[in-house]
Amino acid sequence: MTMNRLKILVVDDSPIIARKLSMLMEMLGYQVVKTVENGLEAIAAYREFQPDLVTMDITMPEMDGIQATRLIRREFPAANIIMVTSHGQE
């Protein structure tokens, strides 16, 4: 019996963070269906792939993660989205 791997959408404008998150998810056995850099791309990718889980950065160009999450959840109320963000320190 084979189980389907959970599909993950990674949303982060930092290529390093997106790569690390993707690698971690794949090491854990998940399938990263796409990585995107901003909220507008996240909405389009969600519509296309309808992933099981989204890791969403908050601060991004074009559209931030909070607004993108609101729009995705409006269209797909059952969407599972985890906010993953970091803020620099002075």
PDB file of N, CA and C in Angstrom:
ATOM      1  N   MET A   1       0.847  -1.180   0.000  1.00  0.00           N
ATOM      2  CA  MET A   1       0.000   0.000   0.000  1.00  0.00           C
ATOM      3  C   MET A   1       0.894   1.245   0.000  1.00  0.00           C
ATOM      4  N   THR A   2       0.706   2.125  -0.968  1.00  0.00           N
ATOM      5  CA  THR A   2       1.486   3.357  -1.003  1.00  0.00           C
ATOM      6  C   THR A   2       0.596   4.523  -0.593  1.00  0.00           C
ATOM      7  N   MET A   3       1.176   5.417   0.173  1.00  0.00           N
ATOM      8  CA  MET A   3       0.430   6.589   0.609  1.00  0.00           C
ATOM      9  C   MET A   3       0.845   7.779  -0.244  1.00  0.00           C
ATOM     10  N   ASN A   4      -0.104   8.630  -0.550  1.00  0.00           N
ATOM     11  CA  ASN A   4       0.214   9.854  -1.268  1.00  0.00           C
ATOM     12  C   ASN A   4       0.946  10.804  -0.335  1.00  0.00           C
ATOM     13  N   ARG A   5       1.996  11.424  -0.855  1.00  0.00           N
ATOM     14  CA  ARG A   5       2.737  12.399  -0.059  1.00  0.00           C
ATOM     15  C   ARG A   5       1.946  13.705  -0.010  1.00  0.00           C
ATOM     16  N   LEU A   6       2.022  14.381   1.120  1.00  0.00           N
ATOM     17  CA  LEU A   6       1.368  15.676   1.236  1.00  0.00           C
ATOM     18  C   LEU A   6       2.050  16.661   0.300  1.00  0.00           C
ATOM     19  N   LYS A   7       1.235  17.483  -0.367  1.00  0.00           N
ATOM     20  CA  LYS A   7       1.744  18.504  -1.285  1.00  0.00           C
ATOM     21  C   LYS A   7       1.926  19.815  -0.517  1.00  0.00           C
ATOM     22  N   ILE A   8       3.116  20.410  -0.674  1.00  0.00           N
ATOM     23  CA  ILE A   8       3.465  21.636   0.046  1.00  0.00           C
ATOM     24  C   ILE A   8       3.764  22.756  -0.945  1.00  0.00           C
ATOM     25  N   LEU A   9       3.233  23.951  -0.648  1.00  0.00           N
ATOM     26  CA  LEU A   9       3.572  25.167  -1.385  1.00  0.00           C
ATOM     27  C   LEU A   9       4.400  26.035  -0.450  1.00  0.00           C
ATOM     28  N   VAL A  10       5.609  26.392  -0.876  1.00  0.00           N
ATOM     29  CA  VAL A  10       6.498  27.237  -0.072  1.00  0.00           C
ATOM     30  C   VAL A  10       6.466  28.654  -0.644  1.00  0.00           C
ATOM     31  N   VAL A  11       6.145  29.632   0.227  1.00  0.00           N
ATOM     32  CA  VAL A  11       6.048  31.034  -0.196  1.00  0.00           C
ATOM     33  C   VAL A  11       7.016  31.856   0.648  1.00  0.00           C
ATOM     34  N   ASP A  12       8.075  32.352   0.012  1.00  0.00           N
ATOM     35  CA  ASP A  12       9.062  33.178   0.716  1.00  0.00           C
ATOM     36  C   ASP A  12       9.884  33.944  -0.307  1.00  0.00           C
ATOM     37  N   ASP A  13      10.122  35.219  -0.050  1.00  0.00           N
ATOM     38  CA  ASP A  13      10.893  36.023  -1.000  1.00  0.00           C
ATOM     39  C   ASP A  13      12.396  35.838  -0.844  1.00  0.00           C
ATOM     40  N   SER A  14      12.828  35.143   0.183  1.00  0.00           N
ATOM     41  CA  SER A  14      14.252  34.852   0.364  1.00  0.00           C
ATOM     42  C   SER A  14      14.580  33.511  -0.287  1.00  0.00           C
ATOM     43  N   PRO A  15      15.406  33.517  -1.328  1.00  0.00           N
ATOM     44  CA  PRO A  15      15.747  32.252  -1.979  1.00  0.00           C
ATOM     45  C   PRO A  15      16.394  31.248  -1.025  1.00  0.00           C
ATOM     46  N   ILE A  16      17.172  31.743  -0.079  1.00  0.00           N
ATOM     47  CA  ILE A  16      17.844  30.844   0.877  1.00  0.00           C
ATOM     48  C   ILE A  16      16.818  30.164   1.782  1.00  0.00           C
ATOM     49  N   ILE A  17      15.894  30.943   2.325  1.00  0.00           N
ATOM     50  CA  ILE A  17      14.866  30.381   3.211  1.00  0.00           C
ATOM     51  C   ILE A  17      13.959  29.433   2.427  1.00  0.00           C
ATOM     52  N   ALA A  18      13.558  29.829   1.233  1.00  0.00           N
ATOM     53  CA  ALA A  18      12.688  28.967   0.419  1.00  0.00           C
ATOM     54  C   ALA A  18      13.377  27.635   0.123  1.00  0.00           C
ATOM     55  N   ARG A  19      14.665  27.697  -0.193  1.00  0.00           N
ATOM     56  CA  ARG A  19      15.416  26.471  -0.480  1.00  0.00           C
ATOM     57  C   ARG A  19      15.532  25.593   0.769  1.00  0.00           C
ATOM     58  N   LYS A  20      15.830  26.209   1.913  1.00  0.00           N
ATOM     59  CA  LYS A  20      15.960  25.446   3.160  1.00  0.00           C
ATOM     60  C   LYS A  20      14.628  24.809   3.563  1.00  0.00           C
ATOM     61  N   LEU A  21      13.542  25.579   3.465  1.00  0.00           N
ATOM     62  CA  LEU A  21      12.229  25.024   3.790  1.00  0.00           C
ATOM     63  C   LEU A  21      11.878  23.868   2.853  1.00  0.00           C
ATOM     64  N   SER A  22      12.145  24.061   1.572  1.00  0.00           N
ATOM     65  CA  SER A  22      11.852  23.009   0.591  1.00  0.00           C
ATOM     66  C   SER A  22      12.650  21.751   0.885  1.00  0.00           C
ATOM     67  N   MET A  23      13.929  21.913   1.176  1.00  0.00           N
ATOM     68  CA  MET A  23      14.776  20.761   1.486  1.00  0.00           C
ATOM     69  C   MET A  23      14.281  20.037   2.742  1.00  0.00           C
ATOM     70  N   LEU A  24      13.920  20.807   3.757  1.00  0.00           N
ATOM     71  CA  LEU A  24      13.416  20.217   4.987  1.00  0.00           C
ATOM     72  C   LEU A  24      12.133  19.432   4.729  1.00  0.00           C
ATOM     73  N   MET A  25      11.208  20.030   4.005  1.00  0.00           N
ATOM     74  CA  MET A  25       9.941  19.356   3.713  1.00  0.00           C
ATOM     75  C   MET A  25      10.171  18.058   2.935  1.00  0.00           C
ATOM     76  N   GLU A  26      11.074  18.110   1.962  1.00  0.00           N
ATOM     77  CA  GLU A  26      11.352  16.915   1.171  1.00  0.00           C
ATOM     78  C   GLU A  26      12.061  15.851   2.008  1.00  0.00           C
ATOM     79  N   MET A  27      12.959  16.263   2.920  1.00  0.00           N
ATOM     80  CA  MET A  27      13.614  15.306   3.811  1.00  0.00           C
ATOM     81  C   MET A  27      12.594  14.608   4.712  1.00  0.00           C
ATOM     82  N   LEU A  28      11.533  15.324   5.053  1.00  0.00           N
ATOM     83  CA  LEU A  28      10.481  14.758   5.896  1.00  0.00           C
ATOM     84  C   LEU A  28       9.492  13.905   5.094  1.00  0.00           C
ATOM     85  N   GLY A  29       9.697  13.837   3.777  1.00  0.00           N
ATOM     86  CA  GLY A  29       8.866  12.975   2.951  1.00  0.00           C
ATOM     87  C   GLY A  29       7.716  13.671   2.248  1.00  0.00           C
ATOM     88  N   TYR A  30       7.656  14.994   2.332  1.00  0.00           N
ATOM     89  CA  TYR A  30       6.596  15.733   1.658  1.00  0.00           C
ATOM     90  C   TYR A  30       7.011  16.097   0.237  1.00  0.00           C
ATOM     91  N   GLN A  31       6.033  16.432  -0.591  1.00  0.00           N
ATOM     92  CA  GLN A  31       6.296  16.828  -1.969  1.00  0.00           C
ATOM     93  C   GLN A  31       6.114  18.346  -2.084  1.00  0.00           C
ATOM     94  N   VAL A  32       7.185  19.065  -2.372  1.00  0.00           N
ATOM     95  CA  VAL A  32       7.085  20.509  -2.595  1.00  0.00           C
ATOM     96  C   VAL A  32       6.671  20.704  -4.046  1.00  0.00           C
ATOM     97  N   VAL A  33       5.438  21.169  -4.248  1.00  0.00           N
ATOM     98  CA  VAL A  33       4.912  21.308  -5.605  1.00  0.00           C
ATOM     99  C   VAL A  33       5.381  22.584  -6.280  1.00  0.00           C
ATOM    100  N   LYS A  34       5.721  23.609  -5.463  1.00  0.00           N
ATOM    101  CA  LYS A  34       6.172  24.870  -6.049  1.00  0.00           C
ATOM    102  C   LYS A  34       6.703  25.765  -4.936  1.00  0.00           C
ATOM    103  N   THR A  35       7.640  26.626  -5.298  1.00  0.00           N
ATOM    104  CA  THR A  35       8.068  27.708  -4.412  1.00  0.00           C
ATOM    105  C   THR A  35       7.825  29.012  -5.157  1.00  0.00           C
ATOM    106  N   VAL A  36       7.288  30.003  -4.448  1.00  0.00           N
ATOM    107  CA  VAL A  36       7.016  31.306  -5.056  1.00  0.00           C
ATOM    108  C   VAL A  36       7.511  32.405  -4.137  1.00  0.00           C
ATOM    109  N   GLU A  37       7.604  33.632  -4.675  1.00  0.00           N
ATOM    110  CA  GLU A  37       8.268  34.728  -3.972  1.00  0.00           C
ATOM    111  C   GLU A  37       7.361  35.804  -3.400  1.00  0.00           C
ATOM    112  N   ASN A  38       6.065  35.772  -3.693  1.00  0.00           N
ATOM    113  CA  ASN A  38       5.194  36.811  -3.151  1.00  0.00           C
ATOM    114  C   ASN A  38       3.746  36.323  -3.087  1.00  0.00           C
ATOM    115  N   GLY A  39       2.912  37.132  -2.465  1.00  0.00           N
ATOM    116  CA  GLY A  39       1.524  36.749  -2.249  1.00  0.00           C
ATOM    117  C   GLY A  39       0.718  36.564  -3.519  1.00  0.00           C
ATOM    118  N   LEU A  40       0.966  37.386  -4.522  1.00  0.00           N
ATOM    119  CA  LEU A  40       0.233  37.233  -5.787  1.00  0.00           C
ATOM    120  C   LEU A  40       0.537  35.887  -6.432  1.00  0.00           C
ATOM    121  N   GLU A  41       1.820  35.513  -6.428  1.00  0.00           N
ATOM    122  CA  GLU A  41       2.205  34.212  -6.974  1.00  0.00           C
ATOM    123  C   GLU A  41       1.637  33.076  -6.127  1.00  0.00           C
ATOM    124  N   ALA A  42       1.543  33.300  -4.822  1.00  0.00           N
ATOM    125  CA  ALA A  42       1.008  32.276  -3.921  1.00  0.00           C
ATOM    126  C   ALA A  42      -0.446  31.957  -4.249  1.00  0.00           C
ATOM    127  N   ILE A  43      -1.230  32.984  -4.507  1.00  0.00           N
ATOM    128  CA  ILE A  43      -2.645  32.780  -4.839  1.00  0.00           C
ATOM    129  C   ILE A  43      -2.766  31.976  -6.127  1.00  0.00           C
ATOM    130  N   ALA A  44      -2.013  32.359  -7.146  1.00  0.00           N
ATOM    131  CA  ALA A  44      -2.053  31.636  -8.423  1.00  0.00           C
ATOM    132  C   ALA A  44      -1.602  30.185  -8.257  1.00  0.00           C
ATOM    133  N   ALA A  45      -0.529  29.984  -7.495  1.00  0.00           N
ATOM    134  CA  ALA A  45      -0.016  28.627  -7.285  1.00  0.00           C
ATOM    135  C   ALA A  45      -1.001  27.791  -6.470  1.00  0.00           C
ATOM    136  N   TYR A  46      -1.662  28.414  -5.501  1.00  0.00           N
ATOM    137  CA  TYR A  46      -2.650  27.667  -4.722  1.00  0.00           C
ATOM    138  C   TYR A  46      -3.782  27.203  -5.630  1.00  0.00           C
ATOM    139  N   ARG A  47      -4.273  28.080  -6.474  1.00  0.00           N
ATOM    140  CA  ARG A  47      -5.340  27.700  -7.409  1.00  0.00           C
ATOM    141  C   ARG A  47      -4.905  26.548  -8.312  1.00  0.00           C
ATOM    142  N   GLU A  48      -3.662  26.591  -8.776  1.00  0.00           N
ATOM    143  CA  GLU A  48      -3.171  25.572  -9.697  1.00  0.00           C
ATOM    144  C   GLU A  48      -2.952  24.224  -9.010  1.00  0.00           C
ATOM    145  N   PHE A  49      -2.326  24.226  -7.840  1.00  0.00           N
ATOM    146  CA  PHE A  49      -1.906  22.974  -7.212  1.00  0.00           C
ATOM    147  C   PHE A  49      -2.794  22.499  -6.066  1.00  0.00           C
ATOM    148  N   GLN A  50      -3.557  23.419  -5.454  1.00  0.00           N
ATOM    149  CA  GLN A  50      -4.380  23.127  -4.281  1.00  0.00           C
ATOM    150  C   GLN A  50      -3.622  22.225  -3.303  1.00  0.00           C
ATOM    151  N   PRO A  51      -2.517  22.744  -2.768  1.00  0.00           N
ATOM    152  CA  PRO A  51      -1.656  21.943  -1.884  1.00  0.00           C
ATOM    153  C   PRO A  51      -2.343  21.613  -0.560  1.00  0.00           C
ATOM    154  N   ASP A  52      -1.786  20.631   0.129  1.00  0.00           N
ATOM    155  CA  ASP A  52      -2.296  20.247   1.446  1.00  0.00           C
ATOM    156  C   ASP A  52      -1.868  21.240   2.516  1.00  0.00           C
ATOM    157  N   LEU A  53      -0.732  21.922   2.283  1.00  0.00           N
ATOM    158  CA  LEU A  53      -0.186  22.859   3.258  1.00  0.00           C
ATOM    159  C   LEU A  53       0.611  23.944   2.548  1.00  0.00           C
ATOM    160  N   VAL A  54       0.531  25.161   3.088  1.00  0.00           N
ATOM    161  CA  VAL A  54       1.310  26.292   2.590  1.00  0.00           C
ATOM    162  C   VAL A  54       2.163  26.815   3.734  1.00  0.00           C
ATOM    163  N   THR A  55       3.461  27.029   3.472  1.00  0.00           N
ATOM    164  CA  THR A  55       4.288  27.789   4.410  1.00  0.00           C
ATOM    165  C   THR A  55       4.365  29.201   3.837  1.00  0.00           C
ATOM    166  N   MET A  56       3.897  30.185   4.587  1.00  0.00           N
ATOM    167  CA  MET A  56       3.709  31.543   4.069  1.00  0.00           C
ATOM    168  C   MET A  56       4.549  32.546   4.850  1.00  0.00           C
ATOM    169  N   ASP A  57       5.446  33.226   4.153  1.00  0.00           N
ATOM    170  CA  ASP A  57       6.194  34.336   4.749  1.00  0.00           C
ATOM    171  C   ASP A  57       5.230  35.510   4.938  1.00  0.00           C
ATOM    172  N   ILE A  58       5.523  36.401   5.869  1.00  0.00           N
ATOM    173  CA  ILE A  58       4.647  37.557   6.079  1.00  0.00           C
ATOM    174  C   ILE A  58       5.075  38.738   5.221  1.00  0.00           C
ATOM    175  N   THR A  59       6.339  39.118   5.310  1.00  0.00           N
ATOM    176  CA  THR A  59       6.811  40.314   4.616  1.00  0.00           C
ATOM    177  C   THR A  59       7.398  39.938   3.262  1.00  0.00           C
ATOM    178  N   MET A  60       6.699  40.362   2.197  1.00  0.00           N
ATOM    179  CA  MET A  60       7.134  40.068   0.820  1.00  0.00           C
ATOM    180  C   MET A  60       6.722  41.219  -0.088  1.00  0.00           C
ATOM    181  N   PRO A  61       7.377  41.347  -1.241  1.00  0.00           N
ATOM    182  CA  PRO A  61       6.977  42.376  -2.207  1.00  0.00           C
ATOM    183  C   PRO A  61       5.672  41.990  -2.905  1.00  0.00           C
ATOM    184  N   GLU A  62       5.102  42.927  -3.608  1.00  0.00           N
ATOM    185  CA  GLU A  62       3.879  42.736  -4.394  1.00  0.00           C
ATOM    186  C   GLU A  62       2.637  42.591  -3.506  1.00  0.00           C
ATOM    187  N   MET A  63       2.604  41.556  -2.675  1.00  0.00           N
ATOM    188  CA  MET A  63       1.506  41.341  -1.730  1.00  0.00           C
ATOM    189  C   MET A  63       2.063  40.556  -0.547  1.00  0.00           C
ATOM    190  N   ASP A  64       1.791  41.039   0.666  1.00  0.00           N
ATOM    191  CA  ASP A  64       2.341  40.350   1.839  1.00  0.00           C
ATOM    192  C   ASP A  64       1.574  39.056   2.130  1.00  0.00           C
ATOM    193  N   GLY A  65       2.137  38.262   3.023  1.00  0.00           N
ATOM    194  CA  GLY A  65       1.571  36.966   3.330  1.00  0.00           C
ATOM    195  C   GLY A  65       0.233  37.025   4.050  1.00  0.00           C
ATOM    196  N   ILE A  66       0.018  38.074   4.827  1.00  0.00           N
ATOM    197  CA  ILE A  66      -1.261  38.200   5.540  1.00  0.00           C
ATOM    198  C   ILE A  66      -2.402  38.417   4.551  1.00  0.00           C
ATOM    199  N   GLN A  67      -2.218  39.331   3.612  1.00  0.00           N
ATOM    200  CA  GLN A  67      -3.256  39.583   2.603  1.00  0.00           C
ATOM    201  C   GLN A  67      -3.458  38.355   1.713  1.00  0.00           C
ATOM    202  N   ALA A  68      -2.365  37.719   1.321  1.00  0.00           N
ATOM    203  CA  ALA A  68      -2.480  36.517   0.478  1.00  0.00           C
ATOM    204  C   ALA A  68      -3.228  35.408   1.215  1.00  0.00           C
ATOM    205  N   THR A  69      -2.945  35.254   2.506  1.00  0.00           N
ATOM    206  CA  THR A  69      -3.646  34.242   3.306  1.00  0.00           C
ATOM    207  C   THR A  69      -5.131  34.540   3.364  1.00  0.00           C
ATOM    208  N   ARG A  70      -5.483  35.793   3.585  1.00  0.00           N
ATOM    209  CA  ARG A  70      -6.906  36.174   3.610  1.00  0.00           C
ATOM    210  C   ARG A  70      -7.600  35.823   2.293  1.00  0.00           C
ATOM    211  N   LEU A  71      -6.948  36.140   1.175  1.00  0.00           N
ATOM    212  CA  LEU A  71      -7.571  35.885  -0.128  1.00  0.00           C
ATOM    213  C   LEU A  71      -7.655  34.390  -0.438  1.00  0.00           C
ATOM    214  N   ILE A  72      -6.617  33.651  -0.087  1.00  0.00           N
ATOM    215  CA  ILE A  72      -6.664  32.202  -0.306  1.00  0.00           C
ATOM    216  C   ILE A  72      -7.765  31.585   0.550  1.00  0.00           C
ATOM    217  N   ARG A  73      -7.836  31.977   1.836  1.00  0.00           N
ATOM    218  CA  ARG A  73      -8.851  31.399   2.731  1.00  0.00           C
ATOM    219  C   ARG A  73     -10.267  31.813   2.323  1.00  0.00           C
ATOM    220  N   ARG A  74     -10.423  32.975   1.711  1.00  0.00           N
ATOM    221  CA  ARG A  74     -11.744  33.395   1.234  1.00  0.00           C
ATOM    222  C   ARG A  74     -12.219  32.462   0.124  1.00  0.00           C
ATOM    223  N   GLU A  75     -11.306  32.118  -0.778  1.00  0.00           N
ATOM    224  CA  GLU A  75     -11.645  31.250  -1.908  1.00  0.00           C
ATOM    225  C   GLU A  75     -11.613  29.766  -1.533  1.00  0.00           C
ATOM    226  N   PHE A  76     -10.707  29.410  -0.624  1.00  0.00           N
ATOM    227  CA  PHE A  76     -10.533  28.016  -0.196  1.00  0.00           C
ATOM    228  C   PHE A  76     -10.553  27.984   1.341  1.00  0.00           C
ATOM    229  N   PRO A  77     -11.724  27.986   1.946  1.00  0.00           N
ATOM    230  CA  PRO A  77     -11.820  28.084   3.410  1.00  0.00           C
ATOM    231  C   PRO A  77     -11.082  26.984   4.176  1.00  0.00           C
ATOM    232  N   ALA A  78     -10.892  25.838   3.569  1.00  0.00           N
ATOM    233  CA  ALA A  78     -10.216  24.732   4.258  1.00  0.00           C
ATOM    234  C   ALA A  78      -8.699  24.754   4.083  1.00  0.00           C
ATOM    235  N   ALA A  79      -8.161  25.793   3.454  1.00  0.00           N
ATOM    236  CA  ALA A  79      -6.714  25.869   3.213  1.00  0.00           C
ATOM    237  C   ALA A  79      -5.947  25.835   4.532  1.00  0.00           C
ATOM    238  N   ASN A  80      -4.875  25.050   4.558  1.00  0.00           N
ATOM    239  CA  ASN A  80      -3.989  24.956   5.718  1.00  0.00           C
ATOM    240  C   ASN A  80      -2.746  25.794   5.442  1.00  0.00           C
ATOM    241  N   ILE A  81      -2.595  26.869   6.199  1.00  0.00           N
ATOM    242  CA  ILE A  81      -1.494  27.806   5.968  1.00  0.00           C
ATOM    243  C   ILE A  81      -0.773  28.058   7.279  1.00  0.00           C
ATOM    244  N   ILE A  82       0.546  27.862   7.249  1.00  0.00           N
ATOM    245  CA  ILE A  82       1.397  28.139   8.411  1.00  0.00           C
ATOM    246  C   ILE A  82       2.216  29.379   8.083  1.00  0.00           C
ATOM    247  N   MET A  83       2.162  30.366   8.957  1.00  0.00           N
ATOM    248  CA  MET A  83       2.957  31.575   8.764  1.00  0.00           C
ATOM    249  C   MET A  83       4.370  31.283   9.255  1.00  0.00           C
ATOM    250  N   VAL A  84       5.336  31.436   8.362  1.00  0.00           N
ATOM    251  CA  VAL A  84       6.749  31.200   8.674  1.00  0.00           C
ATOM    252  C   VAL A  84       7.483  32.477   8.302  1.00  0.00           C
ATOM    253  N   THR A  85       8.025  33.172   9.304  1.00  0.00           N
ATOM    254  CA  THR A  85       8.668  34.449   9.010  1.00  0.00           C
ATOM    255  C   THR A  85       9.817  34.691   9.978  1.00  0.00           C
ATOM    256  N   SER A  86      10.693  35.574   9.589  1.00  0.00           N
ATOM    257  CA  SER A  86      11.776  35.986  10.487  1.00  0.00           C
ATOM    258  C   SER A  86      11.979  37.488  10.295  1.00  0.00           C
ATOM    259  N   HIS A  87      12.374  38.119  11.349  1.00  0.00           N
ATOM    260  CA  HIS A  87      12.643  39.556  11.293  1.00  0.00           C
ATOM    261  C   HIS A  87      14.088  39.764  11.709  1.00  0.00           C
ATOM    262  N   GLY A  88      14.786  40.641  10.980  1.00  0.00           N
ATOM    263  CA  GLY A  88      16.180  40.925  11.276  1.00  0.00           C
ATOM    264  C   GLY A  88      16.326  41.629  12.616  1.00  0.00           C
ATOM    265  N   GLN A  89      17.488  41.484  13.179  1.00  0.00           N
ATOM    266  CA  GLN A  89      17.769  42.148  14.454  1.00  0.00           C
ATOM    267  C   GLN A  89      18.828  43.208  14.208  1.00  0.00           C
ATOM    268  N   GLU A  90      18.712  44.300  14.933  1.00  0.00           N
ATOM    269  CA  GLU A  90      19.713  45.359  14.807  1.00  0.00           C
ATOM    270  C   GLU A  90      20.913  45.030  15.642  1.00  0.00           C
TER     271      GLU A  90
END
